Amino acid sequence: MTPRVRVMIVDDSALMREVLRELIGRAPDLEVVAVASDPVRAEAMLKTIGVDVITLDVEMPNMNGLAFLERLMAARPIPVVMVSSLTARGSELALRALELGAIDIVEKPRLDVKAGTFALADELLRKVRGAASARPRRRIPGPSAAAPDMAAPLAFRTTDRVIAIGASTGGTEAIATVLAGMPLAAPGIVMVQHLPPQFCAGFAERLDRLSRMDVRVAVDGERVTAGLALLAPGDRHMRVVRNGATYVVRLSTEPPLNNHRPAVDVLFDSVATAAGRSAVGVLLTGMGADGARGMLAMRNAGAATIAQDEHSCVVFGMPKEAISRGAAQHVLPLDRITSAALRAAA
């Protein structure tokens, strides 16, 4: 019998603690072993209790959730899922938590009065399960230790080159690392990162600050051009289509694919059709199999394809599936992916 995942809940709201305890406790493969009202109590409990995953509120008394997370990742890395409210400040702090080493973000479950159930409960359970298989790394407090892959400038035929990137769990930092090494005139980039809708604008703004490229959330009909990276909105599928001699993105509200909208497979399938051998596909860390089928379509269409290797992944799910299907032409550590993508696009 497979051992149940041992979960600690840290939240200053007594109501939310009970909601999370009830929702997580219903799952046969999960077990709530500790509940704390603030990080100080959580730290004390961790000295005597073994925990596989922590759900952590962002703003709490006695010690901010981010301060607790930073201390935890420096001393004893444990997978953490941030449970955030929908406020603008909560979204900003949750994205900062991903920088500090949190595995994922989920909105706080809310009661659907008409249905008598809690919305987002399934997503919460899925992300807790995914975090249990993650491998957080010890982080030294201060600036991120991840060195961007500062590739030498290359010459591009920028009118017909496109780089498509897909990621999920752990992907916010992986994408940041890839984009930080991109030159100003890099080929147009289109990206899908599994992320709740309210966090996408803040994530794009952070990437824009880190990268020499312009980075923004995609708008329907927007052109894919050199020096621009477009992030799919958190509640829309994104496709790339030909429009004369250029590429444009199209957004849609079709049903989720692989439990996701946006889905990496939707993006990669469209890039295979629209760009073929003029494209590069990059699949980064993430839980599940989204992107593996689409990456195979890209490779079959003549595109160069790159999957992140197991050692540098937070969760070796999506890349592993792509590799097993023969979709990945190259399997590389995160710090070599930028230069490899640029060489393939040159």
Coordinates of C-alpha atoms in Angstrom, one line a residue:
M1 CA 0.0 0.0 0.0
T2 CA 1.4 3.4 -1.0
P3 CA 1.9 5.7 2.0
R4 CA -0.3 8.8 2.1
V5 CA 1.1 12.2 1.5
R6 CA 1.6 14.0 4.8
V7 CA 0.3 17.6 4.7
M8 CA 0.8 20.5 7.0
I9 CA -1.7 23.5 6.7
V10 CA -0.4 26.9 7.7
D11 CA -3.1 29.7 7.7
D12 CA -4.1 32.4 10.1
S13 CA -7.8 32.0 9.3
A14 CA -9.5 29.4 11.5
L15 CA -12.3 29.0 8.9
M16 CA -9.8 28.4 6.1
R17 CA -7.8 26.0 8.2
E18 CA -10.9 23.9 8.7
V19 CA -11.9 24.1 5.0
L20 CA -8.5 23.0 3.9
R21 CA -8.4 20.2 6.6
E22 CA -11.8 19.0 5.4
L23 CA -11.0 19.1 1.6
I24 CA -7.5 17.5 1.9
G25 CA -8.7 15.0 4.5
R26 CA -11.3 13.6 2.1
A27 CA -8.7 12.4 -0.3
P28 CA -7.7 8.8 0.3
D29 CA -4.0 9.5 -0.7
L30 CA -3.6 12.6 1.5
E31 CA -3.4 13.0 5.2
V32 CA -3.4 16.2 7.3
V33 CA -0.8 15.7 10.0
A34 CA -0.5 19.2 11.3
V35 CA -2.3 22.5 11.3
A36 CA -0.7 25.8 12.4
S37 CA -2.2 29.3 12.7
D38 CA 1.2 31.0 11.9
P39 CA 4.7 30.2 10.8
V40 CA 6.2 30.4 14.3
R41 CA 4.0 27.5 15.4
A42 CA 4.7 25.7 12.1
E43 CA 8.4 25.9 12.7
A44 CA 8.1 24.4 16.1
M45 CA 5.9 21.6 14.8
L46 CA 8.4 20.7 12.0
K47 CA 11.0 19.8 14.7
T48 CA 8.9 16.8 15.7
I49 CA 6.6 16.0 12.7
G50 CA 7.5 14.6 9.3
V51 CA 5.8 16.5 6.5
D52 CA 5.8 15.9 2.7
V53 CA 3.9 19.1 1.6
I54 CA 3.0 22.4 3.3
T55 CA 0.1 24.6 2.2
L56 CA 1.0 28.1 3.2
D57 CA -1.0 31.4 3.4
V58 CA 0.8 34.5 2.1
E59 CA 0.1 37.1 4.7
M60 CA 0.0 36.1 8.4
P61 CA 0.8 37.5 11.9
N62 CA 4.0 37.0 13.9
M63 CA 6.0 36.0 10.7
N64 CA 5.2 36.8 7.1
G65 CA 4.6 33.7 5.0
L66 CA 7.5 34.7 2.6
A67 CA 9.9 35.1 5.5
F68 CA 9.0 31.6 6.7
L69 CA 9.4 30.2 3.2
E70 CA 12.8 31.7 2.7
R71 CA 14.0 30.3 6.0
L72 CA 12.5 26.9 5.2
M73 CA 14.2 26.7 1.8
A74 CA 17.6 27.7 3.2
A75 CA 17.5 25.2 6.1
R76 CA 15.2 22.3 5.2
P77 CA 13.5 22.4 1.8
I78 CA 10.0 21.0 1.8
P79 CA 7.5 21.3 -1.1
V80 CA 5.2 24.3 -0.5
V81 CA 2.0 25.2 -2.2
M82 CA 1.0 28.8 -1.7
V83 CA -2.8 29.2 -1.0
S84 CA -3.5 32.8 -2.0
S85 CA -6.5 35.2 -2.0
L86 CA -7.5 37.0 -5.1
T87 CA -6.3 40.4 -4.0
A88 CA -3.7 42.2 -6.1
R89 CA -1.3 42.2 -3.1
G90 CA -1.9 38.5 -2.6
S91 CA -1.1 37.8 -6.2
E92 CA 2.1 39.8 -6.1
L93 CA 3.3 38.1 -2.9
A94 CA 2.4 34.7 -4.3
L95 CA 4.6 35.3 -7.3
R96 CA 7.4 36.3 -5.1
A97 CA 6.9 33.0 -3.2
L98 CA 7.6 31.2 -6.4
E99 CA 10.9 33.0 -6.7
L100 CA 11.8 31.9 -3.2
G101 CA 11.2 28.3 -3.9
A102 CA 7.4 27.6 -3.6
I103 CA 6.3 24.8 -5.9
D104 CA 2.9 26.1 -7.0
I105 CA 0.1 28.6 -6.3
V106 CA -3.6 27.9 -5.9
E107 CA -6.5 30.2 -5.1
K108 CA -8.2 29.8 -1.8
P109 CA -11.2 27.5 -2.1
R110 CA -14.5 29.4 -2.0
L111 CA -17.9 28.1 -1.3
D112 CA -20.3 27.7 -4.2
V113 CA -23.6 28.3 -2.3
K114 CA -25.8 27.0 -5.1
A115 CA -23.9 23.8 -5.6
G116 CA -23.0 23.4 -1.9
T117 CA -19.4 22.6 -2.8
F118 CA -16.1 24.4 -2.7
A119 CA -14.8 25.7 -6.0
L120 CA -11.2 25.0 -6.8
A121 CA -11.1 22.0 -4.5
D122 CA -9.9 19.6 -7.2
E123 CA -7.2 22.0 -8.3
L124 CA -6.0 22.3 -4.7
L125 CA -5.7 18.5 -4.4
R126 CA -4.0 18.1 -7.8
K127 CA -1.4 20.7 -6.9
V128 CA -0.7 19.2 -3.4
R129 CA -0.2 15.8 -5.1
G130 CA 2.1 17.3 -7.7
A131 CA 4.1 19.1 -5.0
A132 CA 4.6 15.8 -3.2
S133 CA 6.7 14.6 -6.2
A134 CA 8.7 17.8 -6.5
R135 CA 12.3 18.2 -5.5
P136 CA 12.8 21.7 -4.0
R137 CA 16.4 22.8 -3.7
R138 CA 18.1 24.5 -0.8
R139 CA 18.3 28.2 -1.5
I140 CA 20.8 30.7 0.0
P141 CA 19.0 33.8 1.2
G142 CA 19.5 36.8 -1.1
P143 CA 19.6 37.1 -4.9
S144 CA 18.7 34.0 -6.9
A145 CA 21.7 31.7 -7.4
A146 CA 20.4 30.6 -10.9
A147 CA 22.8 32.1 -13.5
P148 CA 21.1 33.0 -16.8
D149 CA 22.4 31.4 -19.9
M150 CA 23.9 34.5 -21.5
A151 CA 24.2 33.3 -25.1
A152 CA 26.2 35.2 -27.6
P153 CA 24.2 37.2 -30.1
L154 CA 23.3 35.2 -33.3
A155 CA 22.0 36.2 -36.6
F156 CA 18.3 35.3 -37.2
R157 CA 15.9 35.3 -40.1
T158 CA 13.5 36.9 -37.6
T159 CA 10.5 37.1 -39.9
D160 CA 10.0 33.3 -40.0
R161 CA 11.4 32.0 -36.7
V162 CA 9.4 31.3 -33.6
I163 CA 10.3 29.7 -30.3
A164 CA 7.4 28.0 -28.4
I165 CA 7.8 27.3 -24.6
G166 CA 5.6 25.2 -22.4
A167 CA 5.9 24.7 -18.6
S168 CA 3.9 23.9 -15.5
T169 CA 4.9 23.1 -11.9
G170 CA 8.2 24.9 -11.2
G171 CA 8.1 26.6 -14.6
T172 CA 7.9 30.2 -13.5
E173 CA 11.6 30.2 -12.4
A174 CA 12.6 28.0 -15.4
I175 CA 11.0 30.3 -17.9
A176 CA 12.6 33.3 -16.1
T177 CA 16.0 31.6 -16.5
V178 CA 15.5 30.9 -20.2
L179 CA 14.3 34.4 -21.0
A180 CA 17.0 36.1 -18.9
G181 CA 19.6 34.9 -21.4
M182 CA 17.7 35.9 -24.6
P183 CA 19.3 38.7 -26.7
L184 CA 17.2 41.8 -27.6
A185 CA 16.6 40.6 -31.1
A186 CA 15.8 37.0 -30.3
P187 CA 13.1 35.3 -32.4
G188 CA 9.5 35.8 -31.3
I189 CA 8.6 33.6 -28.4
V190 CA 5.2 32.3 -27.4
M191 CA 4.7 30.7 -24.0
V192 CA 2.2 28.7 -22.0
Q193 CA 2.7 28.4 -18.2
H194 CA 0.0 26.8 -16.2
L195 CA -0.9 29.6 -13.8
P196 CA -4.2 30.9 -12.3
P197 CA -5.5 33.8 -14.5
Q198 CA -5.0 36.6 -11.9
F199 CA -1.3 35.9 -11.6
C200 CA -0.4 36.1 -15.3
A201 CA -0.1 39.9 -15.6
G202 CA 2.3 40.0 -12.6
F203 CA 4.3 37.1 -14.0
A204 CA 4.7 38.8 -17.4
E205 CA 5.7 42.1 -15.7
R206 CA 8.4 40.2 -13.7
L207 CA 9.7 38.5 -16.9
D208 CA 9.8 41.8 -18.7
R209 CA 12.0 43.3 -15.9
L210 CA 14.4 40.2 -16.1
S211 CA 14.6 40.0 -19.9
R212 CA 16.0 42.2 -22.6
M213 CA 13.0 41.2 -24.7
D214 CA 9.6 42.8 -24.3
V215 CA 7.3 40.4 -22.4
R216 CA 3.6 40.8 -22.1
V217 CA 0.4 38.8 -21.9
A218 CA -0.9 38.0 -25.4
V219 CA -3.8 39.8 -27.0
D220 CA -5.9 38.1 -29.6
G221 CA -4.6 38.9 -33.1
E222 CA -1.2 40.1 -31.9
R223 CA 1.8 39.6 -34.2
V224 CA 4.7 37.4 -33.1
T225 CA 7.8 39.5 -33.8
A226 CA 11.5 39.4 -33.0
G227 CA 12.3 40.7 -29.5
L228 CA 8.8 40.0 -28.2
A229 CA 7.7 37.2 -25.9
L230 CA 4.0 36.6 -25.5
L231 CA 2.5 34.7 -22.5
A232 CA -0.9 33.0 -22.9
P233 CA -3.5 34.4 -20.6
G234 CA -4.4 32.2 -17.7
D235 CA -7.9 31.3 -19.0
R236 CA -7.4 31.1 -22.8
H237 CA -5.9 28.6 -25.1
M238 CA -3.3 30.2 -27.4
R239 CA -2.5 29.2 -31.0
V240 CA -0.1 30.6 -33.6
V241 CA -1.4 30.9 -37.1
R242 CA 0.0 32.3 -40.4
N243 CA -1.2 35.7 -41.6
G244 CA 0.5 36.3 -44.9
A245 CA 4.3 36.4 -44.2
T246 CA 3.8 36.8 -40.4
Y247 CA 2.6 34.9 -37.4
V248 CA -0.2 36.0 -35.2
V249 CA -1.7 34.5 -32.0
R250 CA -5.3 33.5 -31.6
L251 CA -6.9 33.1 -28.2
S252 CA -10.0 30.9 -27.5
T253 CA -12.2 29.7 -24.7
E254 CA -12.5 26.1 -25.9
P255 CA -12.8 23.5 -23.1
P256 CA -9.6 22.6 -21.1
L257 CA -7.3 20.0 -22.6
N258 CA -5.2 17.8 -20.3
N259 CA -7.1 19.6 -17.5
H260 CA -5.6 22.9 -18.5
R261 CA -6.5 26.1 -20.3
P262 CA -4.2 27.2 -21.7
A263 CA -2.7 23.9 -22.7
V264 CA 0.8 23.4 -24.0
D265 CA -0.4 20.8 -26.5
V266 CA -2.8 23.4 -28.1
L267 CA 0.1 25.8 -28.6
F268 CA 2.6 23.2 -29.8
D269 CA 0.1 21.7 -32.3
S270 CA -0.6 25.1 -33.8
V271 CA 3.1 25.9 -34.1
A272 CA 3.8 22.6 -35.8
T273 CA 1.2 23.5 -38.4
A274 CA 2.0 27.2 -38.9
A275 CA 5.8 27.2 -38.6
G276 CA 7.0 23.6 -39.1
R277 CA 10.8 23.5 -39.5
S278 CA 11.0 27.2 -38.7
A279 CA 10.1 26.6 -35.1
V280 CA 11.8 25.5 -31.9
G281 CA 9.8 23.8 -29.2
V282 CA 11.0 23.9 -25.5
L283 CA 9.3 21.8 -22.8
L284 CA 10.2 22.7 -19.2
T285 CA 9.5 21.3 -15.7
G286 CA 5.9 20.3 -14.9
M287 CA 3.5 17.7 -13.6
G288 CA 1.6 15.5 -16.1
A289 CA 1.9 15.0 -19.8
D290 CA 0.7 18.3 -21.3
G291 CA 3.0 19.3 -24.2
A292 CA 4.4 15.8 -25.0
R293 CA 2.0 15.1 -27.8
G294 CA 2.3 18.6 -29.3
M295 CA 6.1 18.4 -29.1
L296 CA 6.0 15.2 -31.1
A297 CA 3.9 16.9 -33.7
M298 CA 6.5 19.7 -33.8
R299 CA 9.4 17.3 -34.3
N300 CA 7.5 15.4 -37.0
A301 CA 6.9 18.7 -38.8
G302 CA 10.7 19.4 -38.8
A303 CA 11.0 21.7 -35.8
A304 CA 13.9 21.4 -33.3
T305 CA 12.7 20.2 -29.9
I306 CA 14.3 20.5 -26.5
A307 CA 13.2 19.0 -23.2
Q308 CA 14.6 20.0 -19.7
D309 CA 16.6 17.2 -18.1
E310 CA 15.5 15.4 -14.9
H311 CA 18.2 16.8 -12.6
S312 CA 17.3 20.4 -13.2
C313 CA 13.5 19.9 -13.2
V314 CA 11.4 20.6 -10.1
V315 CA 8.9 18.0 -11.4
F316 CA 10.1 15.7 -14.1
G317 CA 6.7 14.9 -15.6
M318 CA 6.0 16.7 -18.8
P319 CA 9.6 16.5 -20.1
K320 CA 9.8 12.8 -19.1
E321 CA 6.7 12.1 -21.1
A322 CA 8.0 13.9 -24.2
I323 CA 11.3 12.0 -24.0
S324 CA 9.5 8.7 -23.7
R325 CA 7.5 9.4 -26.8
G326 CA 10.6 10.3 -28.8
A327 CA 9.4 13.9 -29.1
A328 CA 12.6 15.5 -27.6
Q329 CA 15.5 15.9 -30.1
H330 CA 17.7 17.3 -27.3
V331 CA 17.5 16.7 -23.5
L332 CA 19.4 19.5 -21.7
P333 CA 19.9 21.1 -18.2
L334 CA 18.1 24.3 -17.7
D335 CA 21.2 26.4 -17.9
R336 CA 22.0 25.2 -21.4
I337 CA 18.5 25.6 -23.0
T338 CA 18.6 29.2 -24.0
S339 CA 21.8 28.9 -26.1
A340 CA 20.5 25.6 -27.6
A341 CA 17.2 27.2 -28.6
L342 CA 19.0 30.2 -30.2
R343 CA 21.4 27.9 -32.1
A344 CA 18.5 25.9 -33.4
A345 CA 16.7 29.1 -34.5
A346 CA 19.7 30.7 -36.1

